[in-house]
CSV table of C-alpha atoms and ligand atoms in Angstrom, one decimal:
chain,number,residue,atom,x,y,z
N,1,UNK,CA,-51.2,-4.6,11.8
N,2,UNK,CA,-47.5,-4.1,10.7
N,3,UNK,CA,-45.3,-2.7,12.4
N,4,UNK,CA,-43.6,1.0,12.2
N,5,UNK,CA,-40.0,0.5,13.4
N,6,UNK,CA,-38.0,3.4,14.1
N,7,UNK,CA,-34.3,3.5,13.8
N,8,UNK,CA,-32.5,6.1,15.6
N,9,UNK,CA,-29.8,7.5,14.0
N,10,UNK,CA,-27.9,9.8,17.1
N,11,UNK,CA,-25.7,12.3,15.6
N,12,UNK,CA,-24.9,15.3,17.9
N,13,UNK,CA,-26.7,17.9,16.3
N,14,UNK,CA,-27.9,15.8,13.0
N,15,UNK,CA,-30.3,13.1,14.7
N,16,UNK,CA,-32.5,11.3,12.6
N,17,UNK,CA,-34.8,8.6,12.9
N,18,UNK,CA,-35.1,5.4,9.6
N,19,UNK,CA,-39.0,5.2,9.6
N,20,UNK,CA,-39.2,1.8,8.3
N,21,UNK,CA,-42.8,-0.7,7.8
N,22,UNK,CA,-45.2,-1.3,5.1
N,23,UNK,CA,-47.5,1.1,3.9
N,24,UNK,CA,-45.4,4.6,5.1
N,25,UNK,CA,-45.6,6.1,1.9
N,26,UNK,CA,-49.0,6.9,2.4
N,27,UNK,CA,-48.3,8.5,5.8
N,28,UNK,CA,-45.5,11.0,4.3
N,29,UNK,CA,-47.5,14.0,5.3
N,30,UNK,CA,-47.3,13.3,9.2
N,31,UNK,CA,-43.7,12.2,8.9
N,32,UNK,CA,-42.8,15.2,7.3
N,33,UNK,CA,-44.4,17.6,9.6
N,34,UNK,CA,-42.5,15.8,12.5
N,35,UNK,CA,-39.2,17.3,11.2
N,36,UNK,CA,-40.7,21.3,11.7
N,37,UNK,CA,-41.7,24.0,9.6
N,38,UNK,CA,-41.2,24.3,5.7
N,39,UNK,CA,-41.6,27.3,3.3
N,40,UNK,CA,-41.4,25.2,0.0
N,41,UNK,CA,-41.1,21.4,-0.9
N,42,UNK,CA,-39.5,20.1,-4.1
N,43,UNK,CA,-40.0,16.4,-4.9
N,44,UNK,CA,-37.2,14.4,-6.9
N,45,UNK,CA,-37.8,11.2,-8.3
N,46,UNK,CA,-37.8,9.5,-11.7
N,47,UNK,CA,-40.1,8.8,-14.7
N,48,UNK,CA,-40.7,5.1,-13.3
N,49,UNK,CA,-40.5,5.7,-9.6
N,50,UNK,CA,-42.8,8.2,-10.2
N,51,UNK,CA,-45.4,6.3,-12.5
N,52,UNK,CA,-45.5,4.0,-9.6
N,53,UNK,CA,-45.6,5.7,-6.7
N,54,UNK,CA,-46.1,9.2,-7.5
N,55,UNK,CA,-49.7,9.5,-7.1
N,56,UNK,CA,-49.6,8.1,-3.6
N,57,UNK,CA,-47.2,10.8,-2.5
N,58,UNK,CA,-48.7,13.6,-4.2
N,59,UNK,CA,-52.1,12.1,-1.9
N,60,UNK,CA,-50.2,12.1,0.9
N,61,UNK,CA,-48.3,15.7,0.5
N,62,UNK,CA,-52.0,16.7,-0.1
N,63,UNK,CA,-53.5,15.4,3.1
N,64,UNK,CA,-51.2,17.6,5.3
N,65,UNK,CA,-52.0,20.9,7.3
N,66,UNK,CA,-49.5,22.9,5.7
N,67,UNK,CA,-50.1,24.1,2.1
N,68,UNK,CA,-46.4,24.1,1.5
N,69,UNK,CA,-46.9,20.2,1.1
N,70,UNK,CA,-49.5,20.4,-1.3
N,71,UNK,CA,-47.6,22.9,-3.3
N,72,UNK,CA,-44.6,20.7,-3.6
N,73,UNK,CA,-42.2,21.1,-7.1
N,74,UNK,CA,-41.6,17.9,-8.9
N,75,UNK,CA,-38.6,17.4,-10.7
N,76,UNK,CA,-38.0,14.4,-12.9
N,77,UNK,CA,-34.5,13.2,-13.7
N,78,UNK,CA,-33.4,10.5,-16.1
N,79,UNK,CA,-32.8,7.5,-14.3
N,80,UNK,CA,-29.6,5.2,-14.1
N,81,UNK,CA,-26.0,5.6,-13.3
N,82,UNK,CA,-25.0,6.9,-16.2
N,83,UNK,CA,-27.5,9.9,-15.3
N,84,UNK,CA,-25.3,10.8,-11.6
N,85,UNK,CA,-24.1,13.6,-13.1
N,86,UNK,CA,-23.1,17.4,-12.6
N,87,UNK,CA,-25.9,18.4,-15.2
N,88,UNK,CA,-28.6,16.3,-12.6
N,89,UNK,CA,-27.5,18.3,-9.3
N,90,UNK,CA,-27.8,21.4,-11.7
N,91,UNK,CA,-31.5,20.8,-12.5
N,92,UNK,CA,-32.5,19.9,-8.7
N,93,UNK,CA,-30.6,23.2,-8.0
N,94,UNK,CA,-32.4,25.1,-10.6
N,95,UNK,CA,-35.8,24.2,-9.7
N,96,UNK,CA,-34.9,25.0,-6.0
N,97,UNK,CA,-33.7,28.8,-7.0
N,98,UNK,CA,-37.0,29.3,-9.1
N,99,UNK,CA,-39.2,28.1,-7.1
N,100,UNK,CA,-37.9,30.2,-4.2
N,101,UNK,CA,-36.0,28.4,-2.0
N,102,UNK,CA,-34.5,29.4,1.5
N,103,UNK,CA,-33.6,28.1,4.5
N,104,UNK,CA,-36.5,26.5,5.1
N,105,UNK,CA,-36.9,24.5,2.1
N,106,UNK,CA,-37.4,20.9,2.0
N,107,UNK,CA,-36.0,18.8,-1.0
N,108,UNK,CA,-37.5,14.7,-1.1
N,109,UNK,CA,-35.5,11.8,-3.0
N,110,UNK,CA,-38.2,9.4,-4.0
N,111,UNK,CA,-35.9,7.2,-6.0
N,112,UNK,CA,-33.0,4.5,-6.2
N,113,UNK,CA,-29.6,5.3,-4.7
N,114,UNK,CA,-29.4,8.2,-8.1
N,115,UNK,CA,-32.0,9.7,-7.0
N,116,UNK,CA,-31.1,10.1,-3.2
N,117,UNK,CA,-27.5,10.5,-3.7
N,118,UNK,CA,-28.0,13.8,-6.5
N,119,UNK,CA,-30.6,15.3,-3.9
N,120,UNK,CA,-28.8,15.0,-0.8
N,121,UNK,CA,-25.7,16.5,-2.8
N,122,UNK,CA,-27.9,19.4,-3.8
N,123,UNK,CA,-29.4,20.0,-0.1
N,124,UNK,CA,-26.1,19.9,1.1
N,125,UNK,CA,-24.8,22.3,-1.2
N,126,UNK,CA,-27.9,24.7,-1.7
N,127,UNK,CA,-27.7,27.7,0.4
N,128,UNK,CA,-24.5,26.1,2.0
N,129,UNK,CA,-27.3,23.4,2.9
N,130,UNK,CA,-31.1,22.7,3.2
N,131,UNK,CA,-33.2,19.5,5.1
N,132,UNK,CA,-34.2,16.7,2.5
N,133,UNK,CA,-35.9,13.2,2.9
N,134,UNK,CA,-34.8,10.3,1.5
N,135,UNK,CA,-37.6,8.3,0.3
N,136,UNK,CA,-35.6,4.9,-1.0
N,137,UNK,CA,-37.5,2.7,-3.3
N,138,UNK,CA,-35.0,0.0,-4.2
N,139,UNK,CA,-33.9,-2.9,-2.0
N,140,UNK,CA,-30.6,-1.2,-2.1
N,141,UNK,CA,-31.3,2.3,-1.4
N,142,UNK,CA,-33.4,0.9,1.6
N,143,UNK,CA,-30.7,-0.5,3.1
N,144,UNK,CA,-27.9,1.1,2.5
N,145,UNK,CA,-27.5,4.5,0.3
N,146,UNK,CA,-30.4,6.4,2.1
N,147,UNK,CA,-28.8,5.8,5.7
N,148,UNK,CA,-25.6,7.6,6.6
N,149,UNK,CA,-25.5,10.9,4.7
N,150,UNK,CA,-23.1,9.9,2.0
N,151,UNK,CA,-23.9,12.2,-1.2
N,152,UNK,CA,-22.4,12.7,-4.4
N,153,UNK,CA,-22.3,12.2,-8.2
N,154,UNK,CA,-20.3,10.7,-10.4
N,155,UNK,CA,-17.0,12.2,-12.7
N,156,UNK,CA,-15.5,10.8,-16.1
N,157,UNK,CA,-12.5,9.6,-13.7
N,158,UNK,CA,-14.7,7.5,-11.3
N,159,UNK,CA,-18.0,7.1,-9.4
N,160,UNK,CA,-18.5,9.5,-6.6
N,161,UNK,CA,-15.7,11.5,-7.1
N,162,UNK,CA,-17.4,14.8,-5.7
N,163,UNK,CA,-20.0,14.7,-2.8
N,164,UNK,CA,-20.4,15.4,0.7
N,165,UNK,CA,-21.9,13.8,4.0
N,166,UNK,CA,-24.7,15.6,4.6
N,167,UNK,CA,-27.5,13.7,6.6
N,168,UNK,CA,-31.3,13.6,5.6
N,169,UNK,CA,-33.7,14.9,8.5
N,170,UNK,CA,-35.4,11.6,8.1
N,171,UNK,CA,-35.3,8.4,5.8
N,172,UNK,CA,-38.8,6.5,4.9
N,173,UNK,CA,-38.4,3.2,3.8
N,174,UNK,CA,-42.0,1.6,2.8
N,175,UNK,CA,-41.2,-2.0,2.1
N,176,UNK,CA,-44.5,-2.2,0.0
N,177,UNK,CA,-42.7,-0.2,-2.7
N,178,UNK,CA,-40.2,-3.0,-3.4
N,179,UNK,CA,-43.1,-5.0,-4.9
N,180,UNK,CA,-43.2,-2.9,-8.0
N,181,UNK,CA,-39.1,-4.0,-8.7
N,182,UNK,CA,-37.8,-6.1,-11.4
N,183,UNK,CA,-36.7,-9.1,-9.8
N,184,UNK,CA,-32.9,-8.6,-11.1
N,185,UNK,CA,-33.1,-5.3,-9.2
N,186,UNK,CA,-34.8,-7.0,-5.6
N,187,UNK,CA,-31.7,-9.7,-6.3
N,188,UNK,CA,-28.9,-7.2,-6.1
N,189,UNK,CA,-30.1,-4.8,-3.4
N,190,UNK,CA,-30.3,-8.9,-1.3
N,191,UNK,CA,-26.5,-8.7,-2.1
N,192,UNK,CA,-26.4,-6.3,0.0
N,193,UNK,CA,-28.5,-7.3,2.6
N,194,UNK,CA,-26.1,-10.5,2.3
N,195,UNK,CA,-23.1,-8.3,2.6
N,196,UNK,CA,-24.7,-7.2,6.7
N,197,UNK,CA,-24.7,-10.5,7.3
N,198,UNK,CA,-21.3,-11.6,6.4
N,199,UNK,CA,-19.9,-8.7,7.5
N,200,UNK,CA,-21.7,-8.1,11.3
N,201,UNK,CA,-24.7,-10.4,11.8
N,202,UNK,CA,-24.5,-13.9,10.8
N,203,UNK,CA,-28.2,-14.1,12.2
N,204,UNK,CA,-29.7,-12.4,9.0
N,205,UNK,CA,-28.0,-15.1,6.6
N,206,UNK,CA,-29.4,-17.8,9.0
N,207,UNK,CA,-32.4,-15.4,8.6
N,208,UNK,CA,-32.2,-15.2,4.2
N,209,UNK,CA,-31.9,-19.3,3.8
N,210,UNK,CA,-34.7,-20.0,6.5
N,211,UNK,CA,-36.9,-17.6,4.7
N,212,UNK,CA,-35.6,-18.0,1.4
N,213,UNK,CA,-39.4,-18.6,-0.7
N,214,UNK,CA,-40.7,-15.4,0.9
N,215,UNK,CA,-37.8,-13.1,0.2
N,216,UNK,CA,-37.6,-14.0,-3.5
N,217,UNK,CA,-41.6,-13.0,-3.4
N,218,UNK,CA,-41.1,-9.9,-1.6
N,219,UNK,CA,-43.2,-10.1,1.2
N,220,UNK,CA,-43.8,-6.5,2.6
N,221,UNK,CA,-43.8,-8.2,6.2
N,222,UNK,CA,-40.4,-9.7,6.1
N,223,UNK,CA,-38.8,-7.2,4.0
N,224,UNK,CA,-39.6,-4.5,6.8
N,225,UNK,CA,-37.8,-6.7,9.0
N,226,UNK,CA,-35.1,-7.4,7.1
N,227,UNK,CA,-35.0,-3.7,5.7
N,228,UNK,CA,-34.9,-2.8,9.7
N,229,UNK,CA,-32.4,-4.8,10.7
N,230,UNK,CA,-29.9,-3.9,8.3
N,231,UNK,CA,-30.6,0.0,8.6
N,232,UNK,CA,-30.1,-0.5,12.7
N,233,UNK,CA,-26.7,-1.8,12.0
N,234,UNK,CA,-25.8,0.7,9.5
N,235,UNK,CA,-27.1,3.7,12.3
N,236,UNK,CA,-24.7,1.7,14.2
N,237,UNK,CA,-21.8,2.1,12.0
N,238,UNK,CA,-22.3,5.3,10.5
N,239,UNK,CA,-23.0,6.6,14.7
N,240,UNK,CA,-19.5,5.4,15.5
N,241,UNK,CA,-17.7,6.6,12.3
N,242,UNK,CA,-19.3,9.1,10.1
N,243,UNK,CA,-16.7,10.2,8.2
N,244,UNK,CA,-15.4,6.9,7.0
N,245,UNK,CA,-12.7,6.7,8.9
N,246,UNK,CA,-12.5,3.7,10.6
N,247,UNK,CA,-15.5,1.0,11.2
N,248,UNK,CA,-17.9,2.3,8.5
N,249,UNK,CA,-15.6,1.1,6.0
N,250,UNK,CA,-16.4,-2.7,6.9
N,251,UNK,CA,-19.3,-1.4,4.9
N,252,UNK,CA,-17.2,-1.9,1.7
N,253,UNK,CA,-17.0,-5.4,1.9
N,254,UNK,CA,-17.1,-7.1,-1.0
N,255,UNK,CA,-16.6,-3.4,-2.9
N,256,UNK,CA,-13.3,-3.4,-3.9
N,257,UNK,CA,-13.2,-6.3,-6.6
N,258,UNK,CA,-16.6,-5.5,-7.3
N,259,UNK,CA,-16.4,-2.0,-7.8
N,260,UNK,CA,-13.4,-2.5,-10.3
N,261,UNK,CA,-15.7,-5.4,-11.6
N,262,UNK,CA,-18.5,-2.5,-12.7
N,263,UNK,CA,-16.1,-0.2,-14.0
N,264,UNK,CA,-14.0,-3.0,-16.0
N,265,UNK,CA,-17.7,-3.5,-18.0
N,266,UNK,CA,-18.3,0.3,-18.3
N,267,UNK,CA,-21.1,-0.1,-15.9
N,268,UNK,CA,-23.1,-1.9,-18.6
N,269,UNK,CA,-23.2,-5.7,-17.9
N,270,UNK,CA,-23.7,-5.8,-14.0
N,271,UNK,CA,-26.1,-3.8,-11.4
N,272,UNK,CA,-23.8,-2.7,-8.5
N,273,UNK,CA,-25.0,-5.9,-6.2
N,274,UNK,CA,-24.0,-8.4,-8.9
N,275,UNK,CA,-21.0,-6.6,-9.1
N,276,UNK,CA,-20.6,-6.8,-5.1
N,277,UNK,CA,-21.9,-10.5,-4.9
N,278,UNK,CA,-18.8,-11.7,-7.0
N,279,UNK,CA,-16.6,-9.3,-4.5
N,280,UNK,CA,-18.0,-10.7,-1.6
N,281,UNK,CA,-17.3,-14.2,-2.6
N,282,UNK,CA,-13.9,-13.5,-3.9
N,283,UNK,CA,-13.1,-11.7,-0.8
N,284,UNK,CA,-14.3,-14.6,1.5
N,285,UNK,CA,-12.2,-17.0,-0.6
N,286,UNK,CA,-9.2,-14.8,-0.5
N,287,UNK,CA,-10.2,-15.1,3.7
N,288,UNK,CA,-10.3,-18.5,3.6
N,289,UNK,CA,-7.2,-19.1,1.7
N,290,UNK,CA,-5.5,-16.9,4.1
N,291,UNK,CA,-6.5,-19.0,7.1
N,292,UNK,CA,-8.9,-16.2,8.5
N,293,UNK,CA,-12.0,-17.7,7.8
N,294,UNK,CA,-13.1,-21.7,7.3
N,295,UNK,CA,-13.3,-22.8,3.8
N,296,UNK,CA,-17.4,-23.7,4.7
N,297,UNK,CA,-18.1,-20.5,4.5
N,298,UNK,CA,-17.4,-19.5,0.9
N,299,UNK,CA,-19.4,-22.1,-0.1
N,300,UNK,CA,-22.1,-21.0,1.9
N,301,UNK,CA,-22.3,-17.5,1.3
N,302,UNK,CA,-22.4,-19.1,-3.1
N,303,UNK,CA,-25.2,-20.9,-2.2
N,304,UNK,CA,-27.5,-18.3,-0.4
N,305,UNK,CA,-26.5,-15.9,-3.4
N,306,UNK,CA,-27.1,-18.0,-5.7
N,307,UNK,CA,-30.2,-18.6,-4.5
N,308,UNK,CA,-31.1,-15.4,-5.2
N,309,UNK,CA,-29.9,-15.7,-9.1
N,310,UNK,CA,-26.8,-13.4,-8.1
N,311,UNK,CA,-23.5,-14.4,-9.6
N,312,UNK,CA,-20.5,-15.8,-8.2
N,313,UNK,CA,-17.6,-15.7,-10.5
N,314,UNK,CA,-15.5,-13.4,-11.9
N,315,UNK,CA,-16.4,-13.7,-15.6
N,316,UNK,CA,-13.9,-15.0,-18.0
N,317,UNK,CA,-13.5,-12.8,-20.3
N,318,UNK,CA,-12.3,-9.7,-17.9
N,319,UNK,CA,-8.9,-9.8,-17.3
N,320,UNK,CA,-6.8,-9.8,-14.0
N,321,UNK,CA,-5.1,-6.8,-15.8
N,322,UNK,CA,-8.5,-5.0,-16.2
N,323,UNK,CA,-9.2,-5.2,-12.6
N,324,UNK,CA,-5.8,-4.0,-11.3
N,325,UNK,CA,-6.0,-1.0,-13.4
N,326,UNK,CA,-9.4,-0.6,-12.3
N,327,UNK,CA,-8.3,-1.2,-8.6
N,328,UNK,CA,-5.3,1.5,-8.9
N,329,UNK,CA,-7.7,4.2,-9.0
N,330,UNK,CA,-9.3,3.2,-6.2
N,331,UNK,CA,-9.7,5.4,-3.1
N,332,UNK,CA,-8.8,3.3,-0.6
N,333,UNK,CA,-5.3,2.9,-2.4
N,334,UNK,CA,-2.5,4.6,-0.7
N,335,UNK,CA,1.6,4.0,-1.3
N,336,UNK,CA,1.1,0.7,-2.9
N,337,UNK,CA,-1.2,-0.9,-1.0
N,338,UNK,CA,-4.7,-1.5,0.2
N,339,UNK,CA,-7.0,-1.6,2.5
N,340,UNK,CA,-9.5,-4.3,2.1
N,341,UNK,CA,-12.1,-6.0,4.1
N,342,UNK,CA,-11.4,-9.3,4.9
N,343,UNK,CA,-14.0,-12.0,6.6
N,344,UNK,CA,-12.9,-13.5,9.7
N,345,UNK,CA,-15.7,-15.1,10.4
N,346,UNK,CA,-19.3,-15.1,9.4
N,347,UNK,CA,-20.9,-12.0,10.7
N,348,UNK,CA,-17.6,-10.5,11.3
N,349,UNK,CA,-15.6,-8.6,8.8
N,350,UNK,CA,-12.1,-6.5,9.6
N,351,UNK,CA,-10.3,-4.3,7.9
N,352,UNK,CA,-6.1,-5.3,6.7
N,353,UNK,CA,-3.7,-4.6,4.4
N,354,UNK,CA,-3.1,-6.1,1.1
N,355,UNK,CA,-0.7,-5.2,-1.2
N,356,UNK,CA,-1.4,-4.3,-4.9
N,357,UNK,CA,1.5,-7.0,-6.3
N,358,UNK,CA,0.4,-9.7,-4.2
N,359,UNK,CA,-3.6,-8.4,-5.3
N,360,UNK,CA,-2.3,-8.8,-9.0
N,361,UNK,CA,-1.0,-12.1,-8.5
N,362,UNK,CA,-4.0,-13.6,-7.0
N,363,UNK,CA,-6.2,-12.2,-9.7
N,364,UNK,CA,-4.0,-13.5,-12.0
N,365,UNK,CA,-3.8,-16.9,-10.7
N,366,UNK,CA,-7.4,-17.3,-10.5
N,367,UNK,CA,-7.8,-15.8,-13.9
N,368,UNK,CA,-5.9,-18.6,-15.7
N,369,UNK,CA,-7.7,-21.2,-13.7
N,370,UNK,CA,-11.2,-20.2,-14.8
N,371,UNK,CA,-9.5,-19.8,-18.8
N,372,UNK,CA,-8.3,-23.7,-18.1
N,373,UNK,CA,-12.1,-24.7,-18.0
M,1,LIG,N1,-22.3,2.6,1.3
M,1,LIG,C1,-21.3,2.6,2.2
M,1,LIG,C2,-21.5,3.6,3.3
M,1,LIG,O1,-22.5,4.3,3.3
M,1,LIG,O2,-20.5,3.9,4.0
């Protein structure tokens, strides 16, 4: 029988546990009930989350004691990036406010990282805040979005320009789920299971290369592991520094180049792990030319990423230019300089300084190298 791993998450006043194994989704009635009482439950998901997995929710909501489950509201939203908008928090809070809600109203993100990020933001903000349940369904949201109360949506100035941290009352992740996803899609959210590894536990990329052949085929089994062990390091994190303030920002390795990466290509030509796969090298590289880190371990880190068809490089045809401009807006950008996540180490990441000219000049310099091939 698999196992059902359960991740505490020990907030004073905001504990939650990461239910994570195979086969959960099925059990969502009796997971839900654990949290306490509810008056009225509104589902959100997506048109292809929910023509996968719909039906075995709905079964589930239907199999508990209270009729409040059964009843639930289900609210599609168009899926994507693009779609992590203002008008998308507006239509979870709209069917909230007609369907009754109050205090004791439950909202579920059955989704991607859209999905849960749009309906934490509208728990959080809904009667100055209602429970929800994250209910990730990519490798991504699994281990990372759903876990540490981080909400938002997106602005025409920048992705999550406007949210709040508001934690869910529990997170499901049901590694069977993850065999309905496009391969591309299982590839990037293994970026960021990559990214743990590099960053806190060099045991899980010992982990991803012995185990490589079953991790490209998804195997529920292994995935729950994996999923687990990633989620116990982000309760870690997120434990010791909710707000961002210090530690949890080692989470953003790899972020900075790629996030400037996604938005130098309109969001269009990579998922948010490719993007942070070409980061995570850079940054290790920029390590290792720095004398933090040994030269070995850029070229390992290419190798187990590649091996999961991720890419490497910075492409070509951006310019070093493109990514500064990109990297100016960037949050973590204060009086000319930077704080970036640098590797010293496999497993162990560390936050420095790094200032925007001598950012430029790097990009630049590896920017005419790859046009003199
Ligand atoms: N995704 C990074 C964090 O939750 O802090």
């Amino acid at each position: 029988m698999d196992m059902h791993r359960k991740i505490s998450v020990q907030l004073e006043g905001r504990a939650y546990d990461v239910h994570v194994g195979v086969g959960l989704l099925a059990q969502m009635n009796g997971l839900i009930e654990a949290i306490g009482a509810v008056t009225s439950v509104i589902v959100v998901t997506d048109p292809t989350v929910s023509e996968h997995h719909g039906a075995t929710l709905r079964a589930a909501l239907a199999a508990g004691s209270s009729p409040h489950l059964a009843a639930a509201v289900w609210l599609q939203l168009p899926e994507g990036e693009a779609n992590k908008t203002r008008p998308n928090v507006e239509r979870i809070w709209q069917a909230a406010l007609e369907h009754g809600v109050d205090r004791q109203t439950l909202l579920i993100a059955l989704g991607g990282g859209v999905v849960c990020d749009l309906t934490g933001f509208a728990a959080s903000t809904l009667l100055r805040g209602v429970r929800w349940v994250a209910v990730p369904t990519s490798l991504l949201a699994q281990v990372d979005a759903s876990v540490g109360g981080k909400t938002g949506f997106n602005l025409e100035w920048g992705k999550n320009l406007v949210g709040t941290f508001w934690q869910p009352s529990a997170v499901v992740v049901d590694t069977e789920v993850l065999l309905s996803l496009e391969a591309r899609q299982l590839n990037a959210g293994l970026a960021e299971v990559t990214k743990y590894g590099v960053a806190f536990d060099e045991s899980l990329l010992d982990l991803l290369e012995a185990r490589a052949d079953e991790v490209r085929l998804c195997e529920p089994g292994l995935m729950a592991e994996i999923a687990a062990r990633c989620c116990a390091i982000k309760a870690r994190v997120v434990q010791q520094d909710e707000r961002d303030l210090h530690v949890r920002r080692l989470l953003n390795f790899g972020h900075t180049i790629g996030h400037a990466l996604e938005q130098a290509t309109g969001y269009q030509r990579y998922l948010h792990g490719e993007a942070v796969a070409i980061g995570m090298v850079w940054a290790t590289r920029l390590s290792a030319e720095m004398g933090l880190c040994p030269p070995g371990h850029v070229s390992r880190l290419e190798r187990i990423l590649s091996g999961f068809s991720l890419p490497i490089a910075l492409p070509s045809d951006v310019k070093a230019e493109k990514l500064m401009a990109a990297i100016a807006s960037d949050k973590k950008v204060v009086a000319g300089e930077l704080s970036f996540i640098f590797c010293h180490g496999l497993g162990n990441a560390a936050v420095g300084v790094l200032g925007l000219d001598e950012l430029a000049t790097r990009l630049s310099a590896a920017s005419s190298a790859r046009s003199r091939y």
